[in-house]
mmCIF file of C-alpha atoms in Angstrom:
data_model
loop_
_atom_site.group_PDB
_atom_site.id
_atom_site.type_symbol
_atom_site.label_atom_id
_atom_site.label_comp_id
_atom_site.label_asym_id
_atom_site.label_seq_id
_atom_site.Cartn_x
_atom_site.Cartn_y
_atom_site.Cartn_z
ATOM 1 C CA UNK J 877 -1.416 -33.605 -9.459
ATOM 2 C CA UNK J 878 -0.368 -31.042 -12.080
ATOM 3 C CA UNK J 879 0.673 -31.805 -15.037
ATOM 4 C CA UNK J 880 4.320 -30.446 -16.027
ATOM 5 C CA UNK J 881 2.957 -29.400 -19.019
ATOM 6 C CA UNK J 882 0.126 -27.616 -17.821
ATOM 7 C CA UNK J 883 2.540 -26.093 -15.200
ATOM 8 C CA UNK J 884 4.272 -24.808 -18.297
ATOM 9 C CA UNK J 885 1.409 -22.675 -19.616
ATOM 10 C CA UNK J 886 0.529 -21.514 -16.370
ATOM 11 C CA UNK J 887 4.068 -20.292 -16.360
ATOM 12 C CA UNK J 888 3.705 -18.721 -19.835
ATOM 13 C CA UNK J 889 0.387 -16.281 -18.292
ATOM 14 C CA UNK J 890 2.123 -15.483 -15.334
ATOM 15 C CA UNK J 891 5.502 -14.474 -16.953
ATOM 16 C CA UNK J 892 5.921 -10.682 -16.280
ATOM 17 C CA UNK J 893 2.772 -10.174 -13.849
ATOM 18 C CA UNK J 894 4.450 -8.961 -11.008
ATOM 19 C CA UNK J 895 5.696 -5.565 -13.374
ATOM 20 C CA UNK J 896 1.933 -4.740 -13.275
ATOM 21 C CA UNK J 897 1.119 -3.844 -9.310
ATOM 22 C CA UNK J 898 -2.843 -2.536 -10.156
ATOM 23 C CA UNK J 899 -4.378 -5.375 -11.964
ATOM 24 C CA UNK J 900 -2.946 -7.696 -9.694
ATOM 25 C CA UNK J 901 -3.816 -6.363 -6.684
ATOM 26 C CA UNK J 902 -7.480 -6.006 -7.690
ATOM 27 C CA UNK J 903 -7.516 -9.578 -8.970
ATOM 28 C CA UNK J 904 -6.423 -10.885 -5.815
ATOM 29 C CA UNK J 905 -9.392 -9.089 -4.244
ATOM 30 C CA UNK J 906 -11.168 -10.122 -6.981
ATOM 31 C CA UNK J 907 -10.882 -14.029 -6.450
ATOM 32 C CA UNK J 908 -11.252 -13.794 -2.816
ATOM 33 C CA UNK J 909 -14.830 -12.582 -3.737
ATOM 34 C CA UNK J 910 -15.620 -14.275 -6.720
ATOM 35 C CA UNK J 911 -13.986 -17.751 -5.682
ATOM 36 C CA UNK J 912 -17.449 -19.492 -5.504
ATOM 37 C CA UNK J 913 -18.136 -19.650 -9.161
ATOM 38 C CA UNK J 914 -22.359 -20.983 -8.007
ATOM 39 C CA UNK J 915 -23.292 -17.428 -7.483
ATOM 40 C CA UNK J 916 -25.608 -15.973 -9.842
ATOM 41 C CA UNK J 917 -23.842 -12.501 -9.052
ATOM 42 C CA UNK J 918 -21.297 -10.504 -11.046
ATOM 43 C CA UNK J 919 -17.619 -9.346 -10.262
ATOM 44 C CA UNK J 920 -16.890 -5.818 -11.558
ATOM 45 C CA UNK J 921 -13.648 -4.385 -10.982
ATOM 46 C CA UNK J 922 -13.853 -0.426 -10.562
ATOM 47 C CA UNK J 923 -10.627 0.897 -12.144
ATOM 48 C CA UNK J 924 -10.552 3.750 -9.353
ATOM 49 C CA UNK J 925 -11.241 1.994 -6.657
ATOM 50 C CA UNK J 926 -8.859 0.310 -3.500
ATOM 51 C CA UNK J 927 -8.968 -3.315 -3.687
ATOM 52 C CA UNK J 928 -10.799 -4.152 -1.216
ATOM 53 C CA UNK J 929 -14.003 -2.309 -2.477
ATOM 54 C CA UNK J 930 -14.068 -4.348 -5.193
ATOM 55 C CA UNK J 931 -17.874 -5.589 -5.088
ATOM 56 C CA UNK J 932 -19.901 -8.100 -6.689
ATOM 57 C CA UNK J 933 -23.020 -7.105 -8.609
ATOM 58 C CA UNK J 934 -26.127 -8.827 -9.066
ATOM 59 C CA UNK J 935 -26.828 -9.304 -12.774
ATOM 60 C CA UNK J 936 -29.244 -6.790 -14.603
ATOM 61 C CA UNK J 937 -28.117 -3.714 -12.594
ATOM 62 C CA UNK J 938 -25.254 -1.975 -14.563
ATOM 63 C CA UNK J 939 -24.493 1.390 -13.278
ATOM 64 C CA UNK J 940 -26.555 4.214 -13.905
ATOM 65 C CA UNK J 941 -24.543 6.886 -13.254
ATOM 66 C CA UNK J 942 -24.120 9.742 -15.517
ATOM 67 C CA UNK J 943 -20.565 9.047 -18.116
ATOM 68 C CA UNK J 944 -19.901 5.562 -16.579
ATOM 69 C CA UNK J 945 -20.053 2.405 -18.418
ATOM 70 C CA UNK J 946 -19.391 -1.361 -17.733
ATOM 71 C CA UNK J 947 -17.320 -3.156 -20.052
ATOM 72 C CA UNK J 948 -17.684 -6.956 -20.309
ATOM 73 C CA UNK J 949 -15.150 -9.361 -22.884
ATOM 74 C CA UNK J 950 -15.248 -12.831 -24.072
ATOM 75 C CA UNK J 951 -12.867 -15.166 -21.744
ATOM 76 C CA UNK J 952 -9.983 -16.005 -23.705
ATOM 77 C CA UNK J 953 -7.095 -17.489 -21.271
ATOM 78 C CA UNK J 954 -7.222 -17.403 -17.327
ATOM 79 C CA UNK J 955 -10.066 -14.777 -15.441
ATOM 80 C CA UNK J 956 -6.670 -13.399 -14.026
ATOM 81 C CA UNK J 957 -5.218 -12.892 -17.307
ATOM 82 C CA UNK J 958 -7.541 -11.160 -19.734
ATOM 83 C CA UNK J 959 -8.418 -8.846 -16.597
ATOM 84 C CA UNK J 960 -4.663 -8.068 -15.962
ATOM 85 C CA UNK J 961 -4.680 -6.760 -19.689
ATOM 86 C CA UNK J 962 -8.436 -4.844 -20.371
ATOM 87 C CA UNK J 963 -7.490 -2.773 -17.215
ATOM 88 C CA UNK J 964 -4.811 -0.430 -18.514
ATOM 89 C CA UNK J 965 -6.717 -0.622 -21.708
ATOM 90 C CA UNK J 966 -9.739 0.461 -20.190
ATOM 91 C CA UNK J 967 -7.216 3.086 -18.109
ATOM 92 C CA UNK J 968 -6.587 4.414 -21.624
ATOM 93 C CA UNK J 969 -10.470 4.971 -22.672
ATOM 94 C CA UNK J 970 -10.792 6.645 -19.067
ATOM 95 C CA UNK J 971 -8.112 9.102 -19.991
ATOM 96 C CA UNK J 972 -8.768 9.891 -23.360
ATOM 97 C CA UNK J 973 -12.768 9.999 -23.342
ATOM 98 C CA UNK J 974 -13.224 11.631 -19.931
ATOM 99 C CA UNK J 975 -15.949 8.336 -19.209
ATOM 100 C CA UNK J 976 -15.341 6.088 -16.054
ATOM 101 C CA UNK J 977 -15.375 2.331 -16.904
ATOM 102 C CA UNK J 978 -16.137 -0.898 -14.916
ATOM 103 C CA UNK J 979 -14.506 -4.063 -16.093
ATOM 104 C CA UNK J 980 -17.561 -6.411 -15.437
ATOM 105 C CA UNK J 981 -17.138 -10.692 -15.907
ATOM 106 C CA UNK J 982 -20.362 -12.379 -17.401
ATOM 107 C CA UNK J 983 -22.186 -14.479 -14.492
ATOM 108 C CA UNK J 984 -22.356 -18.109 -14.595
ATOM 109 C CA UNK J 985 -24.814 -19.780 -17.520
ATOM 110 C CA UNK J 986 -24.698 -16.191 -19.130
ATOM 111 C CA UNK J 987 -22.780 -14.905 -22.263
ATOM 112 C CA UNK J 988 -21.004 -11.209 -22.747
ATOM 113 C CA UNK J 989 -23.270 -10.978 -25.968
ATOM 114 C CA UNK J 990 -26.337 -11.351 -23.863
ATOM 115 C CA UNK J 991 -25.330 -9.280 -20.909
ATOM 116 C CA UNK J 992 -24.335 -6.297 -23.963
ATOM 117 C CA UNK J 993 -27.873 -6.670 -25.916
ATOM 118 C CA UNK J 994 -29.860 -6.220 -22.623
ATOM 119 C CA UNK J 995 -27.860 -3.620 -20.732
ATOM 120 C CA UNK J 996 -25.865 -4.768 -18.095
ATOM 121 C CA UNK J 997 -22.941 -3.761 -20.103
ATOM 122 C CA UNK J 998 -22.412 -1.247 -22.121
ATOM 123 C CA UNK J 999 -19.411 -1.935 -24.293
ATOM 124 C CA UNK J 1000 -18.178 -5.578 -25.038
ATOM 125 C CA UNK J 1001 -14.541 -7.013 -26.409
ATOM 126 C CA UNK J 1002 -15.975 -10.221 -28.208
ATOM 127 C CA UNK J 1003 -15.512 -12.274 -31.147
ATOM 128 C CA UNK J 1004 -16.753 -12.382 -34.619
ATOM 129 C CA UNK J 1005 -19.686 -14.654 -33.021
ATOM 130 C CA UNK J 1006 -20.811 -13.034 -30.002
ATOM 131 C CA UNK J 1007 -20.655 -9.572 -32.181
ATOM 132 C CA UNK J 1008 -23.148 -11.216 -35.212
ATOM 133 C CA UNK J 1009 -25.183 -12.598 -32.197
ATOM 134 C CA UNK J 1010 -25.736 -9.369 -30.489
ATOM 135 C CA UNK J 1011 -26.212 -7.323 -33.790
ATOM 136 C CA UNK J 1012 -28.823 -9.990 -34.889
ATOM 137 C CA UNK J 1013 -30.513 -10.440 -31.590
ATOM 138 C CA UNK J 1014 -30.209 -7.572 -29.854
ATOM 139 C CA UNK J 1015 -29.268 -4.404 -32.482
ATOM 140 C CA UNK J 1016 -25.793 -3.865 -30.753
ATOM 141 C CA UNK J 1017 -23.273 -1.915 -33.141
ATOM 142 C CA UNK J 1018 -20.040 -3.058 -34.240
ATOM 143 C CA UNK J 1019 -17.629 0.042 -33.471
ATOM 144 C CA UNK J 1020 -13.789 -1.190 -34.055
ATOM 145 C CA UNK J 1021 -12.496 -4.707 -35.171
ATOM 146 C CA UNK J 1022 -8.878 -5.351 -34.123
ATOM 147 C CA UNK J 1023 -5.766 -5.171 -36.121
ATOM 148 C CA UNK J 1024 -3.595 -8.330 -35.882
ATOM 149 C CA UNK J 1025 0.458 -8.510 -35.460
ATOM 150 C CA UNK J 1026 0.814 -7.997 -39.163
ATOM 151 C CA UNK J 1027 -1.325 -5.372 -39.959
ATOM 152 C CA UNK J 1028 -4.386 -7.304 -40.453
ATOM 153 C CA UNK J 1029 -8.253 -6.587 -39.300
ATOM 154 C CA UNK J 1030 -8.427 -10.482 -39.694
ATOM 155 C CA UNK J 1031 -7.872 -13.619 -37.694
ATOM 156 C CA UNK J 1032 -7.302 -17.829 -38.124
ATOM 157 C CA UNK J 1033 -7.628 -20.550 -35.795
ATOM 158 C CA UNK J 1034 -5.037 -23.031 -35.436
ATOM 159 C CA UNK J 1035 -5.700 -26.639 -34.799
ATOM 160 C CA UNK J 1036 -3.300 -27.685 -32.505
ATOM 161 C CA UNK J 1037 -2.020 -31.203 -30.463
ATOM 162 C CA UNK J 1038 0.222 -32.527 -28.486
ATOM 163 C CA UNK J 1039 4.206 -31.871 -29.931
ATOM 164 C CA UNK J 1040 4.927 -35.822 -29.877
ATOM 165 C CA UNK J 1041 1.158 -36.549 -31.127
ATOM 166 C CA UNK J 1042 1.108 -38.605 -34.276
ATOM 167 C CA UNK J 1043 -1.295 -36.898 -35.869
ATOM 168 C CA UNK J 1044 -0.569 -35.189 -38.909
ATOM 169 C CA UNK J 1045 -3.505 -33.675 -40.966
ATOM 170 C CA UNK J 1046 -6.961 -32.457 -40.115
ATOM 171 C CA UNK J 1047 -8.670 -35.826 -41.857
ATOM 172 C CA UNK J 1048 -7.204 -37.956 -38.831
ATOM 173 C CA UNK J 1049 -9.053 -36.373 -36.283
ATOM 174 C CA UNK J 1050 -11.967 -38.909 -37.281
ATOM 175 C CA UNK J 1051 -12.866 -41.117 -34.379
ATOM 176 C CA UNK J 1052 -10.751 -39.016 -32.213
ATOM 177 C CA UNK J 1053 -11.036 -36.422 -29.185
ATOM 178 C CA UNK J 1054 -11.819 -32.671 -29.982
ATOM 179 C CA UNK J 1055 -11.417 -29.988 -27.645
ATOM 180 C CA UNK J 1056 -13.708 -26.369 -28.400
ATOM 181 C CA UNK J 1057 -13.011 -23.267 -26.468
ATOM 182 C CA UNK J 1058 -15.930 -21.706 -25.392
ATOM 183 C CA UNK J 1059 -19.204 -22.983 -27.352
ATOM 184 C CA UNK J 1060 -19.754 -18.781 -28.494
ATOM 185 C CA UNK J 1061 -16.007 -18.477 -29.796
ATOM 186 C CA UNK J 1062 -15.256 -17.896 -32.906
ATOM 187 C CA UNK J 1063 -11.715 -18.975 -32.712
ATOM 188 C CA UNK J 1064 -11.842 -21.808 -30.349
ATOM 189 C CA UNK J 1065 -15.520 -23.105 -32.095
ATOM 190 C CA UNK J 1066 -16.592 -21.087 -35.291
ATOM 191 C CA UNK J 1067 -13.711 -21.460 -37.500
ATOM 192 C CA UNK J 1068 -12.353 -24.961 -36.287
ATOM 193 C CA UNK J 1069 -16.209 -25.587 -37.011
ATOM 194 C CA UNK J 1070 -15.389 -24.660 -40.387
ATOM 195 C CA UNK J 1071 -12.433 -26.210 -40.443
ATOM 196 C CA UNK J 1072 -13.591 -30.024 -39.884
ATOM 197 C CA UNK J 1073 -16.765 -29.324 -42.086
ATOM 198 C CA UNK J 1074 -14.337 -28.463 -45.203
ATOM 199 C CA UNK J 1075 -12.508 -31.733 -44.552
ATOM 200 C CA UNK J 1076 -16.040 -33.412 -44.527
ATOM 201 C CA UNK J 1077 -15.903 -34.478 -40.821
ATOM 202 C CA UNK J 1078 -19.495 -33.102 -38.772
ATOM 203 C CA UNK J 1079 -19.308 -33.575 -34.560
ATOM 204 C CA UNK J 1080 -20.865 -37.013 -35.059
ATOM 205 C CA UNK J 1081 -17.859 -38.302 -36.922
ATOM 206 C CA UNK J 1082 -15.237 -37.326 -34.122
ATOM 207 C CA UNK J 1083 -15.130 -39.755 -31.065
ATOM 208 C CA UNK J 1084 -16.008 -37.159 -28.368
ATOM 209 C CA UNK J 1085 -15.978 -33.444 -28.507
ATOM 210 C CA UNK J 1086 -16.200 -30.933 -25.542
ATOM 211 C CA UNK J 1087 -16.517 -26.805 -24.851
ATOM 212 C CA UNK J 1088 -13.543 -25.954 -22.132
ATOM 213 C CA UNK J 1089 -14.965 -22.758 -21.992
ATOM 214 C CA UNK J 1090 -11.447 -20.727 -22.895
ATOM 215 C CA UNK J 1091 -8.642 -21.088 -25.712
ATOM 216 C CA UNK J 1092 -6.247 -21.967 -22.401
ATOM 217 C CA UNK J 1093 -8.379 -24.430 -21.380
ATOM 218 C CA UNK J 1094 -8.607 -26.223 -24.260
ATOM 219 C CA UNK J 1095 -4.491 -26.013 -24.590
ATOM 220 C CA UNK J 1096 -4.928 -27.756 -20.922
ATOM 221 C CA UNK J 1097 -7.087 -30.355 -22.495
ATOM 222 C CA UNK J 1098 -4.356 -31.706 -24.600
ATOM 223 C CA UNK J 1099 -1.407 -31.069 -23.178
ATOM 224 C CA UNK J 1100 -3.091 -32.924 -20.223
ATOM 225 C CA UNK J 1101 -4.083 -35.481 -22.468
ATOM 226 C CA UNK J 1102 -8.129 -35.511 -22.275
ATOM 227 C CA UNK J 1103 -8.414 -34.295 -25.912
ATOM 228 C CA UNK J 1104 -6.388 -35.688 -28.669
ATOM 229 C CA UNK J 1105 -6.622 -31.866 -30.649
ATOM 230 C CA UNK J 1106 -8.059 -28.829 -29.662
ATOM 231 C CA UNK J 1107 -8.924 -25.244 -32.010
ATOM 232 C CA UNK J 1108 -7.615 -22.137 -30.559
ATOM 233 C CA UNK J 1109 -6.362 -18.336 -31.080
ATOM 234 C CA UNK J 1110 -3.756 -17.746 -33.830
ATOM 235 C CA UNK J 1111 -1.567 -16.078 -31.434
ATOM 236 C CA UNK J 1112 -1.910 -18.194 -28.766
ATOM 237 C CA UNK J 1113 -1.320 -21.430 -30.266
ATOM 238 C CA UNK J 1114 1.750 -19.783 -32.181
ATOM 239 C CA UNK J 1115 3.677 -18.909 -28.494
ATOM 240 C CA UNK J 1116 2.838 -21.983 -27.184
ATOM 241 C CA UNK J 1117 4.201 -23.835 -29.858
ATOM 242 C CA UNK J 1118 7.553 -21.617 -29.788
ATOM 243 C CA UNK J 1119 7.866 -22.975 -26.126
ATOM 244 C CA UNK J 1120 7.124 -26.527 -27.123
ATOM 245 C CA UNK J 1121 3.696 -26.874 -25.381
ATOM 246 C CA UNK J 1122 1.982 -27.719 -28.518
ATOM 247 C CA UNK J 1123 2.089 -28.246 -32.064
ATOM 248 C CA UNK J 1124 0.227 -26.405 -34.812
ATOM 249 C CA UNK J 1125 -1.621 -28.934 -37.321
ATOM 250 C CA UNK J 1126 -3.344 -26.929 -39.120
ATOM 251 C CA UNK J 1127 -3.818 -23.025 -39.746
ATOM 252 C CA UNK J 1128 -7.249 -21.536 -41.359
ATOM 253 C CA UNK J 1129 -8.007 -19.167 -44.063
ATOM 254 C CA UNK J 1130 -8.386 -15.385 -42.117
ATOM 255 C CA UNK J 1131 -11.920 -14.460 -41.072
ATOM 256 C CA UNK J 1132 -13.007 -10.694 -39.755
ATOM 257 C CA UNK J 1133 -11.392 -10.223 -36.414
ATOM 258 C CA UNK J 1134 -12.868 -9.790 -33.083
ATOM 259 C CA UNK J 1135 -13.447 -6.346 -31.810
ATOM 260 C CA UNK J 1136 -15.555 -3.740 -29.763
ATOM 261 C CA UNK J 1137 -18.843 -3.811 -29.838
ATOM 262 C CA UNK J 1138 -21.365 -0.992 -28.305
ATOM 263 C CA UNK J 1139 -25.374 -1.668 -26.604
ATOM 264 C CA UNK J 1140 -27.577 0.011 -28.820
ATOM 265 C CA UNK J 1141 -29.344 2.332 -26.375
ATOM 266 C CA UNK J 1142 -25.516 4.239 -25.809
ATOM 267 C CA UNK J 1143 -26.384 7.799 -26.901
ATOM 268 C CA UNK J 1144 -24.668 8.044 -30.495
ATOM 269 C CA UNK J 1145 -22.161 10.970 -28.926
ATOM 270 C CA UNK J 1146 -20.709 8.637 -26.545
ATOM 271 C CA UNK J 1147 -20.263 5.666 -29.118
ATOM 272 C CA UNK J 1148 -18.690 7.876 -31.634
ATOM 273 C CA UNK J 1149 -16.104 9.062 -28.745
ATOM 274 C CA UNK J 1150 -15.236 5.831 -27.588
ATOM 275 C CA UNK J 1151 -14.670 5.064 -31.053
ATOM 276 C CA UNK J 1152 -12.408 7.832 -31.926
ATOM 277 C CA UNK J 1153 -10.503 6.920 -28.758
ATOM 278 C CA UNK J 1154 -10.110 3.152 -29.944
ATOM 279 C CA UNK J 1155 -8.919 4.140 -33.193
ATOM 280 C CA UNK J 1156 -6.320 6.324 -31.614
ATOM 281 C CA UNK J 1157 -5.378 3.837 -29.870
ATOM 282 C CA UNK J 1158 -1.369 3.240 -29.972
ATOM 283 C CA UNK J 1159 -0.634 0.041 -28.391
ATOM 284 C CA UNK J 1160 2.994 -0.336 -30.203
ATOM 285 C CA UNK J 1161 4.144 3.635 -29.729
ATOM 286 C CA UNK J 1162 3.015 5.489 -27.798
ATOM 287 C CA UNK J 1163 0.643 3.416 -25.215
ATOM 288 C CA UNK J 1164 2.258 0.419 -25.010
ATOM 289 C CA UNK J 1165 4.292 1.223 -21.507
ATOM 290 C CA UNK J 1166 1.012 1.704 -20.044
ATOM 291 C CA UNK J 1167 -0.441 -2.046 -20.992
ATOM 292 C CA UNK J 1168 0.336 -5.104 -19.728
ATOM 293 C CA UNK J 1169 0.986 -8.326 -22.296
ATOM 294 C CA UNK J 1170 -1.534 -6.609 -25.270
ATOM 295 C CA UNK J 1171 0.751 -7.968 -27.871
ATOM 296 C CA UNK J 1172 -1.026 -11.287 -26.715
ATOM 297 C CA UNK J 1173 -4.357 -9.702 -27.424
ATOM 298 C CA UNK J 1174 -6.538 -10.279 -30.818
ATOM 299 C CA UNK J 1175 -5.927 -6.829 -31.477
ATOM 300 C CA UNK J 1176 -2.001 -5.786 -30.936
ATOM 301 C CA UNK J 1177 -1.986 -3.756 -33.384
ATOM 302 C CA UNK J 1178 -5.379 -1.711 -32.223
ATOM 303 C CA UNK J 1179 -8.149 -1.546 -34.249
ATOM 304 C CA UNK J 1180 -9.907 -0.393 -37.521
ATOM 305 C CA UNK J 1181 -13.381 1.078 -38.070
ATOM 306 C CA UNK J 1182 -16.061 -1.604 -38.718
ATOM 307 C CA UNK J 1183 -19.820 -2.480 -39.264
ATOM 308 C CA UNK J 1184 -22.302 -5.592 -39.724
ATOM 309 C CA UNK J 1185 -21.572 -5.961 -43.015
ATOM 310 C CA UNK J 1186 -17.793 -6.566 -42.684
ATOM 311 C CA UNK J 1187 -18.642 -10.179 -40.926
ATOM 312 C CA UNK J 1188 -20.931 -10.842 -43.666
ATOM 313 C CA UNK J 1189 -18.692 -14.069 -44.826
ATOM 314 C CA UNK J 1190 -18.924 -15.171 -41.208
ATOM 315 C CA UNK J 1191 -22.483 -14.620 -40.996
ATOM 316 C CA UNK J 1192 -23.220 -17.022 -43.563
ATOM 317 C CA UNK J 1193 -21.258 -19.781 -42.546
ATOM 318 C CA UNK J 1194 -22.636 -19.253 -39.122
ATOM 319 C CA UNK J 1195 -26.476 -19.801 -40.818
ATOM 320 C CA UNK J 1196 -24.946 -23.194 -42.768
ATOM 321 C CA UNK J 1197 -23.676 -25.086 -39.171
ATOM 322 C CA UNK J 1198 -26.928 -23.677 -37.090
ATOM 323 C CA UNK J 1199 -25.191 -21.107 -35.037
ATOM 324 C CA UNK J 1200 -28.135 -18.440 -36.115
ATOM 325 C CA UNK J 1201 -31.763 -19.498 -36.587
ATOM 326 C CA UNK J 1202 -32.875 -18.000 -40.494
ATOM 327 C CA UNK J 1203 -34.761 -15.466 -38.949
ATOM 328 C CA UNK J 1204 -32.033 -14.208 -37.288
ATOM 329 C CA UNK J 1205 -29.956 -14.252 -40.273
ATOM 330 C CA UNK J 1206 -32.655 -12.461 -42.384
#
């Protein structure tokens, strides 16, 4: 059986989706073919296409046709969700670079950062993570970070529980249930990482910890009651908590935002236009009737020019807790 709560923030992601007739139509073609999640194969939604060509596509065979690019992203709340808002984005890109873009979701036991540094796509939406992991690994190149609802190429997690939890600082999570987004996130792992390391508690000292995968699924996993706190988006956690889902305990410092990241084999004159066109981008003025929920994005406020050395600070802190091997971090 549901639980009301969870009903609640299923509510909250489908507020508003019937306004936006293309995304949802292709993601209800989309999870008729992609409903067995055992599949090593790949959905990509083609922007241009009618719904019922939607195809899946096995891993390691992005499309080779001349001036069209896949375009893979870091989960972040429901598959339905973050696909109902990179489509008119990537609509935009189409329009203003003249390129044709596939919105592709990373297969099963895979990561966006992996599928970017060996090909299959071409351009990635990620987090501060995944972006340091495919620079390091793979020589992928940071194009665009995103600009936050006030103004800021920066981000926090927010440690959040239950509204009538009686928890009520970050030292009392001792002995107690954690919930982690996905184990690549910076939001929903990196920086509560940090967080609990600061206050001097490792994994070890918690009672259990998990990786949900997604910042919504880890909301579900307290508001459901499996996990006594979770660490999530900024954003996120701050609408939830205005509709009395959860309760923020504790807000980080800022950390370099997520952004856009490009596979280094992209000839330089196609990276430099998709750049231009993401720092044109307007999503406030004079694109925003075009998008669908973006002011629930990392990046509201579009985006800002970037490169390695900007996520330097995370970098480092990323080396301390193990994330990157020293010879990556060299």
């Amino acid at each position: 059986m549901t639980h009301p709560i969870s009903r609640l923030i299923d509510q909250f992601f489908s507020a508003q989706l019937g306004k936006y007739r293309l995304p949802v139509i292709c993601l209800l073609s989309l999870f008729m073919v992609a409903g067995c999640d055992s599949s090593d194969e790949t959905t990509v939604v083609h922007l241009n296409e009618p719904a019922g060509d939607i195809k899946s596509t096995p891993p390691g065979k992005p499309d080779s046709a001349k001036n069209k690019y896949q375009f893979g992203f870091d989960l972040r709340n429901s598959p339905q969700e973050d696909a109902a808002q990179y489509l008119p984005f990537l609509s935009y890109l189409e329009q203003e670079t003249g390129y044709k873009f596939k919105l592709r979701f990373t297969s099963k036991n895979k990561s966006s950062e992996d599928d970017l540094g060996q090909g299959i796509t071409q351009f990635a939406a990620v987090g501060a993570t995944a972006s340091i992991h495919a620079t390091e690994r793979y020589g992928a190149i940071p194009l665009v970070r995103g600009i936050n609802s006030i103004g800021k190429a920066k981000y926090r997690s927010m440690i959040v529980v239950a509204p009538d939890s009686k928890l009520n600082n970050v030292e009392e999570l001792r002995g107690k249930r954690f919930a982690f987004g996905s184990d690549n996130s910076t939001q929903g792992h990196l920086i509560p990482r940090i967080i609990l390391l600061n206050k001097g508690i490792m994994l070890q000292d918690l009672g259990s910890y998990s990786y949900t995968g997604s910042h919504r699924n880890c909301a579900n996993a307290v508001v459901s009651r499996k996990a006594d706190a979770c660490g999530m988006q900024d954003t996120l956690a701050v609408a939830m908590e205005e509709q009395g889902v959860l309760r923020i305990l504790y807000t980080s410092d800022y950390y370099p935002s997520s952004g856009i990241v490009a596979n280094k084999d992209v000839p330089p004159q196609v990276r430099e236009k998709v750049r231009q066109a993401l720092l044109n981008f307007d999503p406030k003025g004079r694109h925003k009737e075009s998008l669908y929920h973006w002011d629930r994005t990392e990046m509201p406020n579009g985006f800002v020019a970037t490169n390695e050395k900007d996520y330097q600070p995370l970098k480092e802190w990323m080396t301390k807790l193990g994330f990157l091997n020293p010879e990556e971090a060299s």
